[in-house]
PDB file of C-alpha atoms in Angstrom:
ATOM      1  CA  UNK A  16      36.177-100.537 -20.824  1.00 53.00           C
ATOM      2  CA  UNK A  17      39.637-102.190 -20.891  1.00 67.00           C
ATOM      3  CA  UNK A  18      41.964-100.581 -18.392  1.00 86.00           C
ATOM      4  CA  UNK A  19      45.193-102.609 -19.018  1.00 88.00           C
ATOM      5  CA  UNK A  20      47.335-100.543 -16.320  1.00 91.00           C
ATOM      6  CA  UNK A  21      44.621-100.990 -13.603  1.00 92.00           C
ATOM      7  CA  UNK A  22      44.361-104.526 -14.380  1.00 93.00           C
ATOM      8  CA  UNK A  23      48.167-105.276 -13.852  1.00 93.00           C
ATOM      9  CA  UNK A  24      48.096-103.301 -10.637  1.00 94.00           C
ATOM     10  CA  UNK A  25      45.151-105.106  -9.329  1.00 95.00           C
ATOM     11  CA  UNK A  26      46.633-108.302 -10.051  1.00 95.00           C
ATOM     12  CA  UNK A  27      49.845-107.441  -8.622  1.00 94.00           C
ATOM     13  CA  UNK A  28      48.472-106.072  -5.410  1.00 94.00           C
ATOM     14  CA  UNK A  29      46.023-109.136  -4.762  1.00 94.00           C
ATOM     15  CA  UNK A  30      48.958-111.599  -5.623  1.00 94.00           C
ATOM     16  CA  UNK A  31      51.210-109.985  -3.048  1.00 93.00           C
ATOM     17  CA  UNK A  32      48.380-109.974  -0.495  1.00 92.00           C
ATOM     18  CA  UNK A  33      47.792-113.886  -0.536  1.00 90.00           C
ATOM     19  CA  UNK A  34      49.937-115.826   1.425  1.00 86.00           C
ATOM     20  CA  UNK A  35      50.847-119.526   0.029  1.00 84.00           C
ATOM     21  CA  UNK A  36      48.981-121.161   2.889  1.00 77.00           C
ATOM     22  CA  UNK A  37      46.057-119.113   2.093  1.00 78.00           C
ATOM     23  CA  UNK A  38      46.304-120.203  -1.783  1.00 79.00           C
ATOM     24  CA  UNK A  39      46.646-123.912  -0.605  1.00 72.00           C
ATOM     25  CA  UNK A  40      50.372-124.071  -1.175  1.00 72.00           C
ATOM     26  CA  UNK A  41      53.367-125.196   0.812  1.00 62.00           C
ATOM     27  CA  UNK A  42      56.939-123.789   0.553  1.00 57.00           C
ATOM     28  CA  UNK A  43      60.138-125.156   1.840  1.00 51.00           C
ATOM     29  CA  UNK A  44      62.012-122.104   0.372  1.00 62.00           C
ATOM     30  CA  UNK A  45      62.382-118.902   2.727  1.00 68.00           C
ATOM     31  CA  UNK A  46      60.810-115.850   1.037  1.00 72.00           C
ATOM     32  CA  UNK A  47      62.255-112.408   1.318  1.00 72.00           C
ATOM     33  CA  UNK A  48      58.555-110.961   0.549  1.00 75.00           C
ATOM     34  CA  UNK A  49      55.195-111.964   1.413  1.00 77.00           C
ATOM     35  CA  UNK A  50      52.560-113.198  -0.991  1.00 88.00           C
ATOM     36  CA  UNK A  51      52.545-115.473  -4.091  1.00 91.00           C
ATOM     37  CA  UNK A  52      55.350-115.478  -6.951  1.00 90.00           C
ATOM     38  CA  UNK A  53      53.947-114.905 -10.415  1.00 93.00           C
ATOM     39  CA  UNK A  54      54.797-118.297 -11.532  1.00 92.00           C
ATOM     40  CA  UNK A  55      52.682-119.861  -8.679  1.00 91.00           C
ATOM     41  CA  UNK A  56      49.624-117.905  -9.615  1.00 93.00           C
ATOM     42  CA  UNK A  57      50.360-119.150 -13.287  1.00 92.00           C
ATOM     43  CA  UNK A  58      50.305-122.733 -12.133  1.00 88.00           C
ATOM     44  CA  UNK A  59      47.266-122.155 -10.062  1.00 87.00           C
ATOM     45  CA  UNK A  60      45.279-120.598 -12.923  1.00 87.00           C
ATOM     46  CA  UNK A  61      46.934-123.311 -15.557  1.00 83.00           C
ATOM     47  CA  UNK A  62      48.393-120.545 -17.892  1.00 89.00           C
ATOM     48  CA  UNK A  63      52.087-120.025 -18.507  1.00 92.00           C
ATOM     49  CA  UNK A  64      54.515-118.001 -16.328  1.00 92.00           C
ATOM     50  CA  UNK A  65      55.275-115.711 -19.257  1.00 94.00           C
ATOM     51  CA  UNK A  66      51.505-115.096 -20.004  1.00 94.00           C
ATOM     52  CA  UNK A  67      50.663-114.049 -16.451  1.00 95.00           C
ATOM     53  CA  UNK A  68      53.852-111.586 -16.420  1.00 94.00           C
ATOM     54  CA  UNK A  69      52.731-109.734 -19.243  1.00 94.00           C
ATOM     55  CA  UNK A  70      49.208-109.260 -17.811  1.00 94.00           C
ATOM     56  CA  UNK A  71      50.868-107.690 -14.716  1.00 94.00           C
ATOM     57  CA  UNK A  72      52.868-105.564 -16.904  1.00 93.00           C
ATOM     58  CA  UNK A  73      49.822-104.386 -19.051  1.00 90.00           C
ATOM     59  CA  UNK A  74      51.118-106.287 -22.050  1.00 87.00           C
ATOM     60  CA  UNK A  75      50.024-109.212 -24.466  1.00 80.00           C
ATOM     61  CA  UNK A  76      46.516-109.913 -25.605  1.00 85.00           C
ATOM     62  CA  UNK A  77      43.264-109.262 -23.741  1.00 89.00           C
ATOM     63  CA  UNK A  78      42.523-112.299 -21.464  1.00 92.00           C
ATOM     64  CA  UNK A  79      39.263-114.386 -21.906  1.00 90.00           C
ATOM     65  CA  UNK A  80      36.448-114.859 -19.483  1.00 87.00           C
ATOM     66  CA  UNK A  81      37.832-118.462 -19.161  1.00 84.00           C
ATOM     67  CA  UNK A  82      41.361-117.387 -18.104  1.00 89.00           C
ATOM     68  CA  UNK A  83      40.005-114.694 -15.856  1.00 92.00           C
ATOM     69  CA  UNK A  84      37.765-116.954 -13.828  1.00 87.00           C
ATOM     70  CA  UNK A  85      40.720-119.404 -13.366  1.00 87.00           C
ATOM     71  CA  UNK A  86      43.047-116.482 -12.223  1.00 92.00           C
ATOM     72  CA  UNK A  87      40.095-115.179  -9.809  1.00 90.00           C
ATOM     73  CA  UNK A  88      40.070-118.734  -8.334  1.00 85.00           C
ATOM     74  CA  UNK A  89      43.960-118.833  -7.966  1.00 88.00           C
ATOM     75  CA  UNK A  90      43.894-115.556  -6.302  1.00 91.00           C
ATOM     76  CA  UNK A  91      40.852-116.267  -3.906  1.00 88.00           C
ATOM     77  CA  UNK A  92      38.938-113.170  -5.089  1.00 88.00           C
ATOM     78  CA  UNK A  93      35.996-112.422  -3.641  1.00 84.00           C
ATOM     79  CA  UNK A  94      32.623-111.783  -5.859  1.00 81.00           C
ATOM     80  CA  UNK A  95      33.198-108.048  -5.796  1.00 85.00           C
ATOM     81  CA  UNK A  96      36.881-108.432  -6.836  1.00 90.00           C
ATOM     82  CA  UNK A  97      36.086-111.008  -9.530  1.00 88.00           C
ATOM     83  CA  UNK A  98      33.384-108.492 -10.982  1.00 88.00           C
ATOM     84  CA  UNK A  99      36.145-105.693 -10.549  1.00 92.00           C
ATOM     85  CA  UNK A 100      38.739-107.672 -12.408  1.00 93.00           C
ATOM     86  CA  UNK A 101      36.526-108.868 -15.347  1.00 92.00           C
ATOM     87  CA  UNK A 102      35.670-105.191 -16.039  1.00 90.00           C
ATOM     88  CA  UNK A 103      39.094-103.985 -15.942  1.00 92.00           C
ATOM     89  CA  UNK A 104      39.770-106.630 -18.607  1.00 92.00           C
ATOM     90  CA  UNK A 105      36.919-105.234 -20.801  1.00 90.00           C
ATOM     91  CA  UNK A 106      34.540-107.913 -20.107  1.00 90.00           C
ATOM     92  CA  UNK A 107      31.021-108.032 -18.535  1.00 86.00           C
ATOM     93  CA  UNK A 108      31.105-109.217 -15.014  1.00 82.00           C
ATOM     94  CA  UNK A 109      29.815-112.643 -14.340  1.00 77.00           C
ATOM     95  CA  UNK A 110      26.485-113.356 -12.690  1.00 69.00           C
ATOM     96  CA  UNK A 111      26.557-114.283  -9.107  1.00 68.00           C
ATOM     97  CA  UNK A 112      25.897-118.020  -8.277  1.00 65.00           C
ATOM     98  CA  UNK A 113      23.211-117.323  -5.398  1.00 63.00           C
ATOM     99  CA  UNK A 114      20.491-119.998  -5.251  1.00 67.00           C
ATOM    100  CA  UNK A 115      17.875-119.372  -2.470  1.00 67.00           C
ATOM    101  CA  UNK A 116      18.862-122.073   0.237  1.00 70.00           C
ATOM    102  CA  UNK A 117      16.180-124.681   1.001  1.00 79.00           C
ATOM    103  CA  UNK A 118      14.698-125.258   4.256  1.00 87.00           C
ATOM    104  CA  UNK A 119      16.463-128.278   5.938  1.00 91.00           C
ATOM    105  CA  UNK A 120      14.654-131.552   6.011  1.00 92.00           C
ATOM    106  CA  UNK A 121      13.305-131.991   9.550  1.00 92.00           C
ATOM    107  CA  UNK A 122      14.058-135.528   9.622  1.00 93.00           C
ATOM    108  CA  UNK A 123      17.702-135.131   8.660  1.00 94.00           C
ATOM    109  CA  UNK A 124      17.974-132.218  10.914  1.00 94.00           C
ATOM    110  CA  UNK A 125      16.682-134.139  13.849  1.00 94.00           C
ATOM    111  CA  UNK A 126      19.282-137.258  13.053  1.00 95.00           C
ATOM    112  CA  UNK A 127      22.193-134.757  12.648  1.00 96.00           C
ATOM    113  CA  UNK A 128      21.804-133.009  15.949  1.00 94.00           C
ATOM    114  CA  UNK A 129      20.937-136.418  17.699  1.00 95.00           C
ATOM    115  CA  UNK A 130      24.325-137.989  16.781  1.00 95.00           C
ATOM    116  CA  UNK A 131      26.504-134.775  17.278  1.00 92.00           C
ATOM    117  CA  UNK A 132      28.103-135.887  20.434  1.00 91.00           C
ATOM    118  CA  UNK A 133      30.100-138.869  18.406  1.00 93.00           C
ATOM    119  CA  UNK A 134      29.638-138.201  14.739  1.00 95.00           C
ATOM    120  CA  UNK A 135      30.419-135.354  12.474  1.00 95.00           C
ATOM    121  CA  UNK A 136      27.408-134.627  10.219  1.00 96.00           C
ATOM    122  CA  UNK A 137      26.243-132.246   7.779  1.00 96.00           C
ATOM    123  CA  UNK A 138      22.872-131.835   5.419  1.00 95.00           C
ATOM    124  CA  UNK A 139      23.713-130.629   1.838  1.00 94.00           C
ATOM    125  CA  UNK A 140      21.341-130.081  -1.232  1.00 92.00           C
ATOM    126  CA  UNK A 141      21.588-132.268  -4.174  1.00 91.00           C
ATOM    127  CA  UNK A 142      24.207-129.974  -5.780  1.00 92.00           C
ATOM    128  CA  UNK A 143      26.261-130.147  -2.867  1.00 93.00           C
ATOM    129  CA  UNK A 144      25.498-126.740  -1.160  1.00 93.00           C
ATOM    130  CA  UNK A 145      25.834-127.191   2.644  1.00 94.00           C
ATOM    131  CA  UNK A 146      22.466-126.258   4.487  1.00 94.00           C
ATOM    132  CA  UNK A 147      23.345-127.542   7.851  1.00 95.00           C
ATOM    133  CA  UNK A 148      26.137-128.838  10.145  1.00 95.00           C
ATOM    134  CA  UNK A 149      26.161-130.281  13.711  1.00 94.00           C
ATOM    135  CA  UNK A 150      28.807-128.764  16.186  1.00 91.00           C
ATOM    136  CA  UNK A 151      31.264-131.505  15.893  1.00 92.00           C
ATOM    137  CA  UNK A 152      31.286-131.050  11.857  1.00 92.00           C
ATOM    138  CA  UNK A 153      31.904-127.230  12.219  1.00 90.00           C
ATOM    139  CA  UNK A 154      34.645-128.030  15.038  1.00 89.00           C
ATOM    140  CA  UNK A 155      36.478-130.218  12.383  1.00 88.00           C
ATOM    141  CA  UNK A 156      36.051-128.756   8.910  1.00 86.00           C
ATOM    142  CA  UNK A 157      34.793-125.165   9.865  1.00 84.00           C
ATOM    143  CA  UNK A 158      31.670-123.107   8.949  1.00 87.00           C
ATOM    144  CA  UNK A 159      30.215-123.645   5.472  1.00 88.00           C
ATOM    145  CA  UNK A 160      26.174-123.573   5.821  1.00 88.00           C
ATOM    146  CA  UNK A 161      26.148-119.611   6.262  1.00 81.00           C
ATOM    147  CA  UNK A 162      28.871-118.812   3.650  1.00 84.00           C
ATOM    148  CA  UNK A 163      27.329-116.839   0.493  1.00 81.00           C
ATOM    149  CA  UNK A 164      27.038-118.393  -3.129  1.00 82.00           C
ATOM    150  CA  UNK A 165      29.717-120.664  -3.968  1.00 86.00           C
ATOM    151  CA  UNK A 166      31.484-120.509  -0.956  1.00 85.00           C
ATOM    152  CA  UNK A 167      28.918-123.020   0.682  1.00 90.00           C
ATOM    153  CA  UNK A 168      29.436-125.429  -1.972  1.00 92.00           C
ATOM    154  CA  UNK A 169      31.275-128.748  -1.552  1.00 92.00           C
ATOM    155  CA  UNK A 170      32.113-129.415  -5.241  1.00 94.00           C
ATOM    156  CA  UNK A 171      33.311-126.040  -5.896  1.00 93.00           C
ATOM    157  CA  UNK A 172      35.707-126.120  -2.794  1.00 90.00           C
ATOM    158  CA  UNK A 173      36.798-129.741  -3.801  1.00 91.00           C
ATOM    159  CA  UNK A 174      38.103-128.423  -7.330  1.00 92.00           C
ATOM    160  CA  UNK A 175      39.270-124.872  -6.376  1.00 87.00           C
ATOM    161  CA  UNK A 176      40.783-125.406  -2.561  1.00 84.00           C
ATOM    162  CA  UNK A 177      43.999-127.675  -2.867  1.00 78.00           C
ATOM    163  CA  UNK A 178      44.343-127.066   0.739  1.00 75.00           C
ATOM    164  CA  UNK A 179      40.870-128.347   1.541  1.00 79.00           C
ATOM    165  CA  UNK A 180      40.939-131.607  -0.457  1.00 83.00           C
ATOM    166  CA  UNK A 181      44.299-132.253   0.911  1.00 80.00           C
ATOM    167  CA  UNK A 182      42.929-132.364   4.432  1.00 76.00           C
ATOM    168  CA  UNK A 183      40.252-134.602   3.434  1.00 79.00           C
ATOM    169  CA  UNK A 184      42.028-137.160   0.966  1.00 80.00           C
ATOM    170  CA  UNK A 185      45.459-138.306   0.303  1.00 80.00           C
ATOM    171  CA  UNK A 186      46.817-137.460  -3.299  1.00 84.00           C
ATOM    172  CA  UNK A 187      46.367-140.892  -4.482  1.00 85.00           C
ATOM    173  CA  UNK A 188      42.612-141.021  -3.697  1.00 85.00           C
ATOM    174  CA  UNK A 189      41.798-137.524  -4.922  1.00 89.00           C
ATOM    175  CA  UNK A 190      41.295-138.318  -8.659  1.00 91.00           C
ATOM    176  CA  UNK A 191      38.632-140.911  -7.589  1.00 90.00           C
ATOM    177  CA  UNK A 192      36.810-138.376  -5.386  1.00 90.00           C
ATOM    178  CA  UNK A 193      36.762-135.869  -7.901  1.00 92.00           C
ATOM    179  CA  UNK A 194      35.160-138.189 -10.591  1.00 93.00           C
ATOM    180  CA  UNK A 195      32.691-139.444  -7.868  1.00 92.00           C
ATOM    181  CA  UNK A 196      31.578-135.792  -7.204  1.00 93.00           C
ATOM    182  CA  UNK A 197      31.496-135.154 -11.052  1.00 95.00           C
ATOM    183  CA  UNK A 198      29.588-138.378 -12.063  1.00 94.00           C
ATOM    184  CA  UNK A 199      26.733-137.539  -9.399  1.00 93.00           C
ATOM    185  CA  UNK A 200      26.492-133.921 -10.495  1.00 93.00           C
ATOM    186  CA  UNK A 201      25.966-135.600 -13.979  1.00 92.00           C
ATOM    187  CA  UNK A 202      23.153-137.513 -12.788  1.00 90.00           C
ATOM    188  CA  UNK A 203      21.579-134.667 -10.614  1.00 89.00           C
ATOM    189  CA  UNK A 204      21.309-132.385 -13.248  1.00 87.00           C
ATOM    190  CA  UNK A 205      19.413-134.835 -15.745  1.00 84.00           C
ATOM    191  CA  UNK A 206      16.972-135.363 -12.326  1.00 83.00           C
ATOM    192  CA  UNK A 207      16.633-131.579 -12.084  1.00 81.00           C
ATOM    193  CA  UNK A 208      15.769-131.319 -15.814  1.00 75.00           C
ATOM    194  CA  UNK A 209      18.843-129.275 -16.685  1.00 67.00           C
ATOM    195  CA  UNK A 210      17.588-126.268 -14.549  1.00 78.00           C
ATOM    196  CA  UNK A 211      19.352-123.044 -14.596  1.00 81.00           C
ATOM    197  CA  UNK A 212      20.982-123.377 -11.113  1.00 84.00           C
ATOM    198  CA  UNK A 213      22.582-126.746 -11.927  1.00 86.00           C
ATOM    199  CA  UNK A 214      23.608-125.425 -15.410  1.00 86.00           C
ATOM    200  CA  UNK A 215      25.426-122.097 -13.687  1.00 86.00           C
ATOM    201  CA  UNK A 216      27.298-124.428 -11.193  1.00 90.00           C
ATOM    202  CA  UNK A 217      28.722-126.483 -13.981  1.00 91.00           C
ATOM    203  CA  UNK A 218      29.564-123.507 -15.885  1.00 88.00           C
ATOM    204  CA  UNK A 219      31.269-121.720 -13.029  1.00 88.00           C
ATOM    205  CA  UNK A 220      33.067-124.774 -12.295  1.00 92.00           C
ATOM    206  CA  UNK A 221      34.228-125.333 -15.920  1.00 90.00           C
ATOM    207  CA  UNK A 222      35.610-121.800 -15.888  1.00 84.00           C
ATOM    208  CA  UNK A 223      37.758-122.150 -12.864  1.00 85.00           C
ATOM    209  CA  UNK A 224      39.034-125.682 -12.990  1.00 89.00           C
ATOM    210  CA  UNK A 225      40.536-127.396 -16.069  1.00 88.00           C
ATOM    211  CA  UNK A 226      40.800-130.719 -13.815  1.00 92.00           C
ATOM    212  CA  UNK A 227      36.493-130.471 -13.446  1.00 94.00           C
ATOM    213  CA  UNK A 228      36.387-129.571 -17.195  1.00 92.00           C
ATOM    214  CA  UNK A 229      38.279-132.468 -18.321  1.00 94.00           C
ATOM    215  CA  UNK A 230      36.413-134.922 -15.978  1.00 95.00           C
ATOM    216  CA  UNK A 231      33.032-133.394 -17.033  1.00 95.00           C
ATOM    217  CA  UNK A 232      34.215-134.250 -20.503  1.00 93.00           C
ATOM    218  CA  UNK A 233      33.962-138.108 -19.669  1.00 92.00           C
ATOM    219  CA  UNK A 234      30.416-137.892 -19.262  1.00 93.00           C
ATOM    220  CA  UNK A 235      30.373-140.551 -16.647  1.00 92.00           C
ATOM    221  CA  UNK A 236      27.262-141.065 -14.356  1.00 90.00           C
ATOM    222  CA  UNK A 237      26.711-142.452 -10.846  1.00 88.00           C
ATOM    223  CA  UNK A 238      25.035-141.495  -7.759  1.00 83.00           C
ATOM    224  CA  UNK A 239      27.384-140.028  -4.822  1.00 84.00           C
ATOM    225  CA  UNK A 240      29.142-142.651  -2.667  1.00 80.00           C
ATOM    226  CA  UNK A 241      32.029-142.043  -0.436  1.00 80.00           C
ATOM    227  CA  UNK A 242      34.893-144.222   1.052  1.00 77.00           C
ATOM    228  CA  UNK A 243      36.815-144.083   4.320  1.00 84.00           C
ATOM    229  CA  UNK A 244      38.241-140.902   5.396  1.00 85.00           C
ATOM    230  CA  UNK A 245      41.452-140.123   7.192  1.00 87.00           C
ATOM    231  CA  UNK A 246      41.612-136.865   8.627  1.00 88.00           C
ATOM    232  CA  UNK A 247      44.596-135.209  10.312  1.00 86.00           C
ATOM    233  CA  UNK A 248      43.530-132.984  13.129  1.00 87.00           C
ATOM    234  CA  UNK A 249      46.020-130.849  14.398  1.00 85.00           C
ATOM    235  CA  UNK A 250      44.551-130.863  17.932  1.00 89.00           C
ATOM    236  CA  UNK A 251      43.788-134.643  18.493  1.00 91.00           C
ATOM    237  CA  UNK A 252      46.108-136.609  15.770  1.00 91.00           C
ATOM    238  CA  UNK A 253      44.576-138.798  13.158  1.00 92.00           C
ATOM    239  CA  UNK A 254      40.934-139.612  12.581  1.00 93.00           C
ATOM    240  CA  UNK A 255      39.651-142.775  10.531  1.00 93.00           C
ATOM    241  CA  UNK A 256      36.142-142.217   9.610  1.00 94.00           C
ATOM    242  CA  UNK A 257      33.592-144.218   7.612  1.00 93.00           C
ATOM    243  CA  UNK A 258      31.580-142.174   5.430  1.00 91.00           C
ATOM    244  CA  UNK A 259      27.712-142.920   5.050  1.00 92.00           C
ATOM    245  CA  UNK A 260      25.079-141.218   2.921  1.00 92.00           C
ATOM    246  CA  UNK A 261      21.458-140.741   4.001  1.00 92.00           C
ATOM    247  CA  UNK A 262      18.588-139.154   1.670  1.00 89.00           C
ATOM    248  CA  UNK A 263      15.964-137.282   2.804  1.00 83.00           C
ATOM    249  CA  UNK A 264      12.538-138.838   2.612  1.00 79.00           C
ATOM    250  CA  UNK A 265      10.705-135.774   0.747  1.00 69.00           C
ATOM    251  CA  UNK A 266      13.472-133.291   0.042  1.00 68.00           C
ATOM    252  CA  UNK A 267      16.311-133.485  -2.409  1.00 85.00           C
ATOM    253  CA  UNK A 268      18.642-133.600   0.398  1.00 92.00           C
ATOM    254  CA  UNK A 269      21.372-135.603   1.886  1.00 93.00           C
ATOM    255  CA  UNK A 270      23.062-135.930   5.334  1.00 95.00           C
ATOM    256  CA  UNK A 271      26.600-137.154   5.221  1.00 95.00           C
ATOM    257  CA  UNK A 272      28.045-138.566   8.497  1.00 96.00           C
ATOM    258  CA  UNK A 273      31.570-139.575   9.335  1.00 95.00           C
ATOM    259  CA  UNK A 274      31.487-142.271  11.817  1.00 94.00           C
ATOM    260  CA  UNK A 275      34.552-143.346  13.580  1.00 95.00           C
ATOM    261  CA  UNK A 276      36.331-146.878  12.410  1.00 95.00           C
ATOM    262  CA  UNK A 277      35.805-149.614  14.858  1.00 93.00           C
ATOM    263  CA  UNK A 278      38.846-150.586  16.248  1.00 94.00           C
ATOM    264  CA  UNK A 279      40.948-147.174  15.934  1.00 95.00           C
ATOM    265  CA  UNK A 280      41.332-144.658  18.530  1.00 96.00           C
ATOM    266  CA  UNK A 281      39.086-142.371  16.549  1.00 96.00           C
ATOM    267  CA  UNK A 282      36.112-142.322  19.026  1.00 95.00           C
ATOM    268  CA  UNK A 283      38.128-141.513  22.014  1.00 94.00           C
ATOM    269  CA  UNK A 284      39.922-138.498  19.869  1.00 94.00           C
ATOM    270  CA  UNK A 285      36.436-137.281  18.786  1.00 94.00           C
ATOM    271  CA  UNK A 286      35.488-137.121  22.441  1.00 92.00           C
ATOM    272  CA  UNK A 287      38.611-134.845  22.972  1.00 91.00           C
ATOM    273  CA  UNK A 288      37.336-132.452  20.456  1.00 89.00           C
ATOM    274  CA  UNK A 289      34.631-131.270  23.179  1.00 85.00           C
ATOM    275  CA  UNK A 290      37.131-129.506  24.321  1.00 80.00           C
ATOM    276  CA  UNK A 291      37.570-127.208  21.112  1.00 74.00           C
ATOM    277  CA  UNK A 292      33.693-126.866  21.082  1.00 70.00           C
ATOM    278  CA  UNK A 293      32.852-123.727  19.003  1.00 52.00           C
ATOM    279  CA  UNK A 294      29.167-123.077  20.381  1.00 42.00           C
ATOM    280  CA  UNK A 295      28.589-120.193  22.811  1.00 41.00           C
ATOM    281  CA  UNK A 296      27.784-121.402  26.471  1.00 37.00           C
ATOM    282  CA  UNK A 297      28.941-125.254  25.905  1.00 36.00           C
ATOM    283  CA  UNK A 298      25.729-125.848  24.235  1.00 36.00           C
ATOM    284  CA  UNK A 299      25.041-127.663  20.783  1.00 39.00           C
ATOM    285  CA  UNK A 300      24.546-125.565  17.639  1.00 37.00           C
ATOM    286  CA  UNK A 301      23.424-126.276  14.320  1.00 38.00           C
ATOM    287  CA  UNK A 302      24.552-124.050  11.721  1.00 38.00           C
ATOM    288  CA  UNK A 303      21.722-123.949   9.424  1.00 38.00           C
ATOM    289  CA  UNK A 304      19.880-122.023   6.857  1.00 34.00           C
ATOM    290  CA  UNK A 305      16.070-122.025   7.949  1.00 33.00           C
ATOM    291  CA  UNK A 306      16.627-123.532  11.286  1.00 32.00           C
ATOM    292  CA  UNK A 307      16.156-121.666  14.494  1.00 27.00           C
TER     293      UNK A 307
END
């Protein structure tokens, strides 16, 4: 049943508990109180500030499931918190997107580990869910492979985490990268025969991101490609990385490698990252589903 007072209180408390940095925002103005402003949440969720303010004040019409999904992304809610939000607004809680992880292709796993001293690399399934990372990739980009549900999916992060995408691409290249993800997803879904897992991923992305929904509506199709990346790491500086994709022989999996661009100091700076190695006892780790 709908409970407007609890809904408003829940939204307000989650907003006040979320910092601008956690939400992927930068602010030059000094804040008297921590947390996001109402207008910031509204902008992230692509609703009007007046509409969002009325929700917190337990006024106005009942929000749709699409609006709730966008607010849940804006506030970085967990799956449990999102289900709670939907129930407070009088909707059924959305189903969890939690496909079973595939065993990692042995050939890709071997190559990924073999190049781990010099080259960040990770393995994904064809929908973009990270299955394995070598230690250098974890050190640079954080751990994805053991995250639950959508938190392990790169396409989801691209369209719902501004801070993460800004780390990977400058603003002028982000539309091109986003279209590459969407066009590839179109092709993959056709190859899969429009199965349930792929359909649920698209449905969740359409609910959470107006940008994805607009790009999906263009119906462009192309296999995934990636361009040279410029990553600014706070520990070692600028990294110029050529992106290559290697496809597994038998499984619907890909390994993405980021190789130092020749003629840049990137290789030397990657070597310096050994100081920040995340694995225990200074040994290689592979963060992976289905690998020892």
